[in-house]
Amino acid sequence: MADEVILLDFSPSMFGMRVRIALAEKGMKYEYKEEDLWNKSPLLLQMNPIHKKIPVLVHNGKPVRESSIIVQYVDEVWKDKAPLLPSDPYERAQARFWVDFIDKKFHDAGRNTLSTTGEAREEAKKEFIEIIKTLEEQLGDKPYFGGETFGYVDVSLIPFYCWFEAYETYGKFSVEAECPKFIAWAKRCMQKESVSKSLPDEKKVVGYAAELRKRFGIE
Ligand code: GS8
């Protein structure tokens, strides 16, 4: 029986993009369902009753939740093509550490450049740049965080790149000026079809960020 794969998603979500990229890397066909996060579908509430968040991958009727867990699941289930996690247990633990760092540090720092003003925004930009520099050190001279090939950390981090225009527009700064190596890595990833086809247009993200700022009460 062929696999039935459904993705409950929201196009500007960096977490959803991770799953889209992982599935594209594996060459998987799936049904994409765009959610309205302000009016969630009964299917989303049924498939993720705890967090009520996207993304959710529904594989043969069974839900898998949390983007980093979904990407690892996709890698384990469709293991014959484009391995994303390293085969060595220590290397795998390291990759998981960096994805955890992205979720705990990088994500919040990026969001803070959008959700703050004045002094707090200056602080947020400084922290964001410091975190990117830490990631640049981790990348070293390798083309990808995964080494010679695009891997789990790359899949988890690249979706944030399409948010940079929004961070930079509202934060009034340039990541490229301070972290050119990071931007070179991002452009390298964008050359991959699995990435470029899975990411929304930056302008769309800027529009969504403007809406979020209104909701944060900034504008
Ligand atoms: C985060 C998902 C998430 O924040 C993951 O999958 O990695 N740790 C989770 N999803 C958001 C959209 S992206 O900002 C979401 O579904 N929000 C709806 C809500 O909070 O009601």
mmCIF file of C-alpha atoms and ligand atoms in Angstrom:
data_model
loop_
_atom_site.group_PDB
_atom_site.id
_atom_site.type_symbol
_atom_site.label_atom_id
_atom_site.label_comp_id
_atom_site.label_asym_id
_atom_site.label_seq_id
_atom_site.Cartn_x
_atom_site.Cartn_y
_atom_site.Cartn_z
ATOM 1 C CA MET A 1 0.000 0.000 0.000
ATOM 2 C CA ALA A 2 1.326 3.423 -0.916
ATOM 3 C CA ASP A 3 2.056 5.791 1.940
ATOM 4 C CA GLU A 4 -0.525 8.464 2.638
ATOM 5 C CA VAL A 5 1.262 11.587 3.785
ATOM 6 C CA ILE A 6 -0.520 14.790 4.776
ATOM 7 C CA LEU A 7 1.199 17.926 6.058
ATOM 8 C CA LEU A 8 -0.744 20.409 8.162
ATOM 9 C CA ASP A 9 1.203 23.599 7.731
ATOM 10 C CA PHE A 10 1.206 27.403 7.491
ATOM 11 C CA SER A 11 3.360 28.774 4.677
ATOM 12 C CA PRO A 12 5.354 31.481 6.587
ATOM 13 C CA SER A 13 6.214 29.030 9.391
ATOM 14 C CA MET A 14 9.911 28.180 9.629
ATOM 15 C CA PHE A 15 8.921 25.015 11.478
ATOM 16 C CA GLY A 16 6.642 23.939 8.651
ATOM 17 C CA MET A 17 9.360 24.746 6.096
ATOM 18 C CA ARG A 18 11.684 22.267 7.814
ATOM 19 C CA VAL A 19 9.254 19.466 7.101
ATOM 20 C CA ARG A 20 8.630 20.619 3.510
ATOM 21 C CA ILE A 21 12.393 20.612 2.857
ATOM 22 C CA ALA A 22 12.905 17.190 4.465
ATOM 23 C CA LEU A 23 10.085 15.671 2.390
ATOM 24 C CA ALA A 24 11.454 17.329 -0.765
ATOM 25 C CA GLU A 25 14.914 15.927 -0.037
ATOM 26 C CA LYS A 26 13.344 12.480 0.146
ATOM 27 C CA GLY A 27 11.360 13.055 -3.039
ATOM 28 C CA MET A 28 8.114 12.347 -1.169
ATOM 29 C CA LYS A 29 4.760 13.334 -2.610
ATOM 30 C CA TYR A 30 2.283 14.532 -0.016
ATOM 31 C CA GLU A 31 -0.908 16.447 0.457
ATOM 32 C CA TYR A 32 -0.320 19.968 1.730
ATOM 33 C CA LYS A 33 -3.027 21.538 3.896
ATOM 34 C CA GLU A 34 -2.663 25.208 4.729
ATOM 35 C CA GLU A 35 -4.038 26.048 8.175
ATOM 36 C CA ASP A 36 -5.585 29.294 9.302
ATOM 37 C CA LEU A 37 -3.902 29.648 12.695
ATOM 38 C CA TRP A 38 -6.611 32.034 13.900
ATOM 39 C CA ASN A 39 -9.301 29.558 12.969
ATOM 40 C CA LYS A 40 -7.762 26.108 13.302
ATOM 41 C CA SER A 41 -9.268 23.181 11.466
ATOM 42 C CA PRO A 42 -10.900 20.301 13.359
ATOM 43 C CA LEU A 43 -8.238 18.052 11.798
ATOM 44 C CA LEU A 44 -5.383 20.089 13.360
ATOM 45 C CA LEU A 45 -7.091 20.089 16.771
ATOM 46 C CA GLN A 46 -7.626 16.352 16.486
ATOM 47 C CA MET A 47 -4.086 15.604 15.324
ATOM 48 C CA ASN A 48 -2.308 17.934 17.780
ATOM 49 C CA PRO A 49 -4.653 18.312 20.760
ATOM 50 C CA ILE A 50 -1.804 19.107 23.169
ATOM 51 C CA HIS A 51 -0.114 22.062 21.452
ATOM 52 C CA LYS A 52 -2.657 22.810 18.693
ATOM 53 C CA LYS A 53 0.235 23.896 16.479
ATOM 54 C CA ILE A 54 1.491 23.214 13.002
ATOM 55 C CA PRO A 55 3.411 21.463 11.554
ATOM 56 C CA VAL A 56 1.839 18.040 11.901
ATOM 57 C CA LEU A 57 2.760 15.202 9.574
ATOM 58 C CA VAL A 58 -0.031 12.684 9.261
ATOM 59 C CA HIS A 59 1.467 9.428 8.017
ATOM 60 C CA ASN A 60 -1.072 6.735 7.155
ATOM 61 C CA GLY A 61 -3.539 8.382 9.549
ATOM 62 C CA LYS A 62 -1.085 8.729 12.462
ATOM 63 C CA PRO A 63 0.154 12.176 13.547
ATOM 64 C CA VAL A 64 3.789 13.111 14.133
ATOM 65 C CA ARG A 65 4.282 16.468 15.863
ATOM 66 C CA GLU A 66 7.103 18.954 16.541
ATOM 67 C CA SER A 67 9.203 19.927 13.555
ATOM 68 C CA SER A 68 12.535 18.557 14.780
ATOM 69 C CA ILE A 69 10.897 15.233 15.659
ATOM 70 C CA ILE A 70 9.095 15.152 12.300
ATOM 71 C CA VAL A 71 12.328 15.749 10.352
ATOM 72 C CA GLN A 72 14.026 12.909 12.244
ATOM 73 C CA TYR A 73 11.005 10.671 11.629
ATOM 74 C CA VAL A 74 11.045 11.456 7.907
ATOM 75 C CA ASP A 75 14.747 10.643 7.819
ATOM 76 C CA GLU A 76 14.217 7.310 9.582
ATOM 77 C CA VAL A 77 11.188 6.195 7.580
ATOM 78 C CA TRP A 78 12.495 7.134 4.119
ATOM 79 C CA LYS A 79 16.095 6.251 4.802
ATOM 80 C CA ASP A 80 17.097 5.111 1.332
ATOM 81 C CA LYS A 81 17.434 8.594 -0.094
ATOM 82 C CA ALA A 82 19.319 11.726 1.039
ATOM 83 C CA PRO A 83 20.238 10.808 4.642
ATOM 84 C CA LEU A 84 19.890 13.890 6.843
ATOM 85 C CA LEU A 85 21.208 12.763 10.228
ATOM 86 C CA PRO A 86 24.762 11.453 10.527
ATOM 87 C CA SER A 87 25.148 7.700 10.978
ATOM 88 C CA ASP A 88 27.700 8.081 13.790
ATOM 89 C CA PRO A 89 25.946 8.328 17.217
ATOM 90 C CA TYR A 90 28.250 11.085 18.480
ATOM 91 C CA GLU A 91 27.851 13.135 15.298
ATOM 92 C CA ARG A 92 24.105 12.603 15.542
ATOM 93 C CA ALA A 93 24.079 13.878 19.133
ATOM 94 C CA GLN A 94 26.051 16.937 18.008
ATOM 95 C CA ALA A 95 23.583 17.679 15.202
ATOM 96 C CA ARG A 96 20.692 17.380 17.669
ATOM 97 C CA PHE A 97 22.469 19.749 20.043
ATOM 98 C CA TRP A 98 22.703 22.434 17.353
ATOM 99 C CA VAL A 99 19.065 22.056 16.341
ATOM 100 C CA ASP A 100 18.127 22.411 20.011
ATOM 101 C CA PHE A 101 20.303 25.560 20.133
ATOM 102 C CA ILE A 102 18.508 26.941 17.061
ATOM 103 C CA ASP A 103 15.114 26.281 18.676
ATOM 104 C CA LYS A 104 16.047 27.688 22.080
ATOM 105 C CA LYS A 105 18.287 30.604 21.135
ATOM 106 C CA PHE A 106 18.264 31.549 17.459
ATOM 107 C CA HIS A 107 14.491 31.464 16.986
ATOM 108 C CA ASP A 108 13.744 33.690 19.977
ATOM 109 C CA ALA A 109 16.566 36.112 19.172
ATOM 110 C CA GLY A 110 15.282 36.565 15.612
ATOM 111 C CA ARG A 111 11.735 37.079 16.814
ATOM 112 C CA ASN A 112 12.920 39.663 19.357
ATOM 113 C CA THR A 113 14.312 41.843 16.544
ATOM 114 C CA LEU A 114 10.704 42.071 15.321
ATOM 115 C CA SER A 115 8.836 42.316 18.573
ATOM 116 C CA THR A 116 10.824 45.023 20.386
ATOM 117 C CA THR A 117 11.600 48.712 19.942
ATOM 118 C CA GLY A 118 14.219 51.204 21.170
ATOM 119 C CA GLU A 119 16.845 49.984 23.594
ATOM 120 C CA ALA A 120 15.392 46.463 23.743
ATOM 121 C CA ARG A 121 15.622 46.194 19.951
ATOM 122 C CA GLU A 122 19.292 47.240 19.983
ATOM 123 C CA GLU A 123 19.931 44.543 22.568
ATOM 124 C CA ALA A 124 17.946 42.005 20.496
ATOM 125 C CA LYS A 125 19.964 42.740 17.330
ATOM 126 C CA LYS A 126 23.253 42.409 19.232
ATOM 127 C CA GLU A 127 22.204 39.052 20.641
ATOM 128 C CA PHE A 128 20.965 37.812 17.263
ATOM 129 C CA ILE A 129 24.269 38.683 15.578
ATOM 130 C CA GLU A 130 26.251 37.006 18.379
ATOM 131 C CA ILE A 131 24.209 33.825 17.949
ATOM 132 C CA ILE A 132 24.811 33.853 14.186
ATOM 133 C CA LYS A 133 28.529 34.269 14.812
ATOM 134 C CA THR A 134 28.442 31.225 17.094
ATOM 135 C CA LEU A 135 26.790 29.295 14.265
ATOM 136 C CA GLU A 136 29.399 30.572 11.803
ATOM 137 C CA GLU A 137 32.133 29.184 14.068
ATOM 138 C CA GLN A 138 30.356 25.851 14.120
ATOM 139 C CA LEU A 139 30.123 25.854 10.322
ATOM 140 C CA GLY A 140 33.866 26.531 10.037
ATOM 141 C CA ASP A 141 35.099 25.957 6.496
ATOM 142 C CA LYS A 142 32.545 23.298 5.652
ATOM 143 C CA PRO A 143 30.023 23.992 2.887
ATOM 144 C CA TYR A 144 27.156 22.773 5.088
ATOM 145 C CA PHE A 145 26.602 22.153 8.789
ATOM 146 C CA GLY A 146 26.207 18.546 7.706
ATOM 147 C CA GLY A 147 29.770 18.615 6.269
ATOM 148 C CA GLU A 148 30.051 18.018 2.537
ATOM 149 C CA THR A 149 26.322 17.368 2.274
ATOM 150 C CA PHE A 150 23.188 19.192 3.320
ATOM 151 C CA GLY A 151 21.897 17.653 6.572
ATOM 152 C CA TYR A 152 19.663 17.888 9.625
ATOM 153 C CA VAL A 153 21.102 21.161 10.988
ATOM 154 C CA ASP A 154 20.932 22.780 7.531
ATOM 155 C CA VAL A 155 17.294 21.690 7.084
ATOM 156 C CA SER A 156 16.441 23.097 10.506
ATOM 157 C CA LEU A 157 18.225 26.421 10.103
ATOM 158 C CA ILE A 158 17.734 27.516 6.486
ATOM 159 C CA PRO A 159 13.979 28.275 6.852
ATOM 160 C CA PHE A 160 14.884 31.247 9.044
ATOM 161 C CA TYR A 161 16.721 32.839 6.114
ATOM 162 C CA CYS A 162 13.483 33.843 4.422
ATOM 163 C CA TRP A 163 12.626 35.768 7.610
ATOM 164 C CA PHE A 164 15.838 37.819 7.413
ATOM 165 C CA GLU A 165 14.319 40.502 5.197
ATOM 166 C CA ALA A 166 11.610 41.005 7.833
ATOM 167 C CA TYR A 167 14.123 41.047 10.718
ATOM 168 C CA GLU A 168 16.349 43.488 8.816
ATOM 169 C CA THR A 169 13.500 45.745 7.648
ATOM 170 C CA TYR A 170 12.058 46.189 11.116
ATOM 171 C CA GLY A 171 15.335 45.900 13.020
ATOM 172 C CA LYS A 172 17.167 48.215 10.569
ATOM 173 C CA PHE A 173 20.353 46.194 10.280
ATOM 174 C CA SER A 174 22.148 43.927 7.831
ATOM 175 C CA VAL A 175 23.165 40.401 8.735
ATOM 176 C CA GLU A 176 25.318 40.138 5.597
ATOM 177 C CA ALA A 177 27.440 43.120 6.656
ATOM 178 C CA GLU A 178 28.305 41.393 9.932
ATOM 179 C CA CYS A 179 28.062 37.701 9.106
ATOM 180 C CA PRO A 180 28.971 37.210 5.405
ATOM 181 C CA LYS A 181 29.921 33.574 5.916
ATOM 182 C CA PHE A 182 26.461 32.745 7.237
ATOM 183 C CA ILE A 183 24.827 34.451 4.258
ATOM 184 C CA ALA A 184 27.132 32.585 1.850
ATOM 185 C CA TRP A 185 26.002 29.323 3.479
ATOM 186 C CA ALA A 186 22.338 30.387 3.169
ATOM 187 C CA LYS A 187 22.759 31.232 -0.529
ATOM 188 C CA ARG A 188 24.427 27.847 -1.074
ATOM 189 C CA CYS A 189 21.414 26.126 0.512
ATOM 190 C CA MET A 190 19.006 28.227 -1.564
ATOM 191 C CA GLN A 191 20.544 26.773 -4.721
ATOM 192 C CA LYS A 192 19.061 23.437 -3.795
ATOM 193 C CA GLU A 193 15.654 22.882 -5.336
ATOM 194 C CA SER A 194 14.413 21.130 -2.184
ATOM 195 C CA VAL A 195 15.001 24.413 -0.344
ATOM 196 C CA SER A 196 14.061 27.068 -2.905
ATOM 197 C CA LYS A 197 10.775 25.326 -3.699
ATOM 198 C CA SER A 198 9.874 24.893 -0.021
ATOM 199 C CA LEU A 199 10.380 28.488 1.113
ATOM 200 C CA PRO A 200 7.818 31.254 0.611
ATOM 201 C CA ASP A 201 8.678 34.556 -0.973
ATOM 202 C CA GLU A 202 10.478 36.906 1.462
ATOM 203 C CA LYS A 203 7.966 39.673 0.668
ATOM 204 C CA LYS A 204 5.145 37.425 1.845
ATOM 205 C CA VAL A 205 7.014 36.865 5.092
ATOM 206 C CA VAL A 206 7.554 40.635 5.525
ATOM 207 C CA GLY A 207 3.782 41.103 5.076
ATOM 208 C CA TYR A 208 3.063 38.436 7.672
ATOM 209 C CA ALA A 209 5.645 39.997 10.035
ATOM 210 C CA ALA A 210 3.846 43.344 9.684
ATOM 211 C CA GLU A 211 0.624 41.617 10.742
ATOM 212 C CA LEU A 212 2.390 40.032 13.723
ATOM 213 C CA ARG A 213 3.788 43.410 14.789
ATOM 214 C CA LYS A 214 0.261 44.768 14.844
ATOM 215 C CA ARG A 215 -0.775 41.855 17.022
ATOM 216 C CA PHE A 216 2.235 42.445 19.327
ATOM 217 C CA GLY A 217 0.925 46.021 19.581
ATOM 218 C CA ILE A 218 4.081 47.552 18.098
ATOM 219 C CA GLU A 219 2.377 49.388 15.269
HETATM 220 C C1 GS8 B 1 6.791 25.019 17.165
HETATM 221 C C2 GS8 B 1 5.644 25.102 16.177
HETATM 222 C C3 GS8 B 1 4.995 26.475 16.170
HETATM 223 O O1 GS8 B 1 5.415 27.398 16.887
HETATM 224 C C4 GS8 B 1 7.792 22.886 16.326
HETATM 225 O O2 GS8 B 1 7.037 22.288 15.529
HETATM 226 O O3 GS8 B 1 9.025 22.862 16.193
HETATM 227 N N1 GS8 B 1 8.150 23.635 18.597
HETATM 228 C C5 GS8 B 1 7.175 23.604 17.525
HETATM 229 N N2 GS8 B 1 3.957 26.610 15.320
HETATM 230 C C6 GS8 B 1 3.229 27.853 15.271
HETATM 231 C C7 GS8 B 1 3.340 28.464 13.888
HETATM 232 S S1 GS8 B 1 4.983 28.982 13.510
HETATM 233 O O4 GS8 B 1 5.264 30.134 14.523
HETATM 234 C C8 GS8 B 1 1.744 27.578 15.532
HETATM 235 O O5 GS8 B 1 1.185 26.611 15.061
HETATM 236 N N3 GS8 B 1 1.131 28.458 16.290
HETATM 237 C C9 GS8 B 1 -0.276 28.414 16.565
HETATM 238 C C10 GS8 B 1 -0.581 28.774 17.974
HETATM 239 O O6 GS8 B 1 0.348 28.987 18.776
HETATM 240 O O7 GS8 B 1 -1.765 28.857 18.301
#
